[in-house]
Amino acid sequence: MANIINGKAISAAIRAELKEETEAFFKKTGVRPGLAVIIVGEDPASQVYVRNKRRACEEVGFYSEAYELPAETTQTELNALVDRLNADPAIHGILCQLPLPKHLDENEVILRIDPQKDVDAFHPTNVGKIMIGDYSFLPCTPAGVMALLERSGIDITGKECVVVGRSNIVGKPQAMLLLHANGTVTVCHSRTKNLAEVCRRADILVAAIGKADFFTADMVKEGAVVIDVGMNRRADGTLTGDVDFESVAPKASFITPVPGGVGPMTITMLMQNTLTAAKQAVN
């Protein structure tokens, strides 16, 4: 049976370290890291994320602001808010919760956020820095995966790594981070032929396609490390990942559960990015 990678425990340990680091930084500089979160519309999932981010800021000792804008907010109004936050020295990180209502241009907002305050690491400047391995910020979910691997004592060097999913938020940056850690990386997607066969080669399998219980035991190599980035709801309302945990866990050496695996790490890495941004702002 696999070792369960406890994302809640690892996240709590990192947040405790961040709290200490934040207090030391504040004593030295008089600056408290500040995060602004923008949400447009009434999306219930986004509102939950915003509440969790606010709690996380309180936990590690950050200053935070939340802007809950009506769904009919115009692009001009949203852009003006981003410009104001870019110019505010008390705000070191700006996060605009996606998805936005359809009449708003997400790319325009991403491009408008100052790259030095882009704690989601979505701006092309930061994406390019990740590509060349000279980055300040990392996208929060892939960074969380790397922290889970590192803190679980899993060496990536020379391992066959398979990432299933090619999104800009998870799949692509995840592949680059594994490559920077000396993994041999294959990226799979909906057009990949013989997907199960490719997955069975993986020493480290990262599942990030958003399909409930898609990855079954016959797709996993004996002793593989299985990282489940998926977060899906079954018909009965229960949460599950992209991996069929019950069938895969006996075959894997390490596995992340859903919930309680990668999920808790995402906001923790956002806190890490915000502290990094604050430190860069005072240097």
PDB file of C-alpha atoms in Angstrom, residues 19 33 45 54 211 229 239:
ATOM      1  CA  LYS A  19       4.616  33.037   9.686  1.00  0.00           C
ATOM      2  CA  PRO A  33       3.354  41.625   3.004  1.00  0.00           C
ATOM      3  CA  ALA A  45     -16.453  28.309  -5.766  1.00  0.00           C
ATOM      4  CA  ARG A  54      -8.143  35.764   3.454  1.00  0.00           C
ATOM      5  CA  LYS A 211     -11.894  13.804 -15.199  1.00  0.00           C
ATOM      6  CA  VAL A 229      -4.130  17.434  -9.146  1.00  0.00           C
ATOM      7  CA  LEU A 239     -15.081  15.028  -3.957  1.00  0.00           C
TER       8      LEU A 239
END
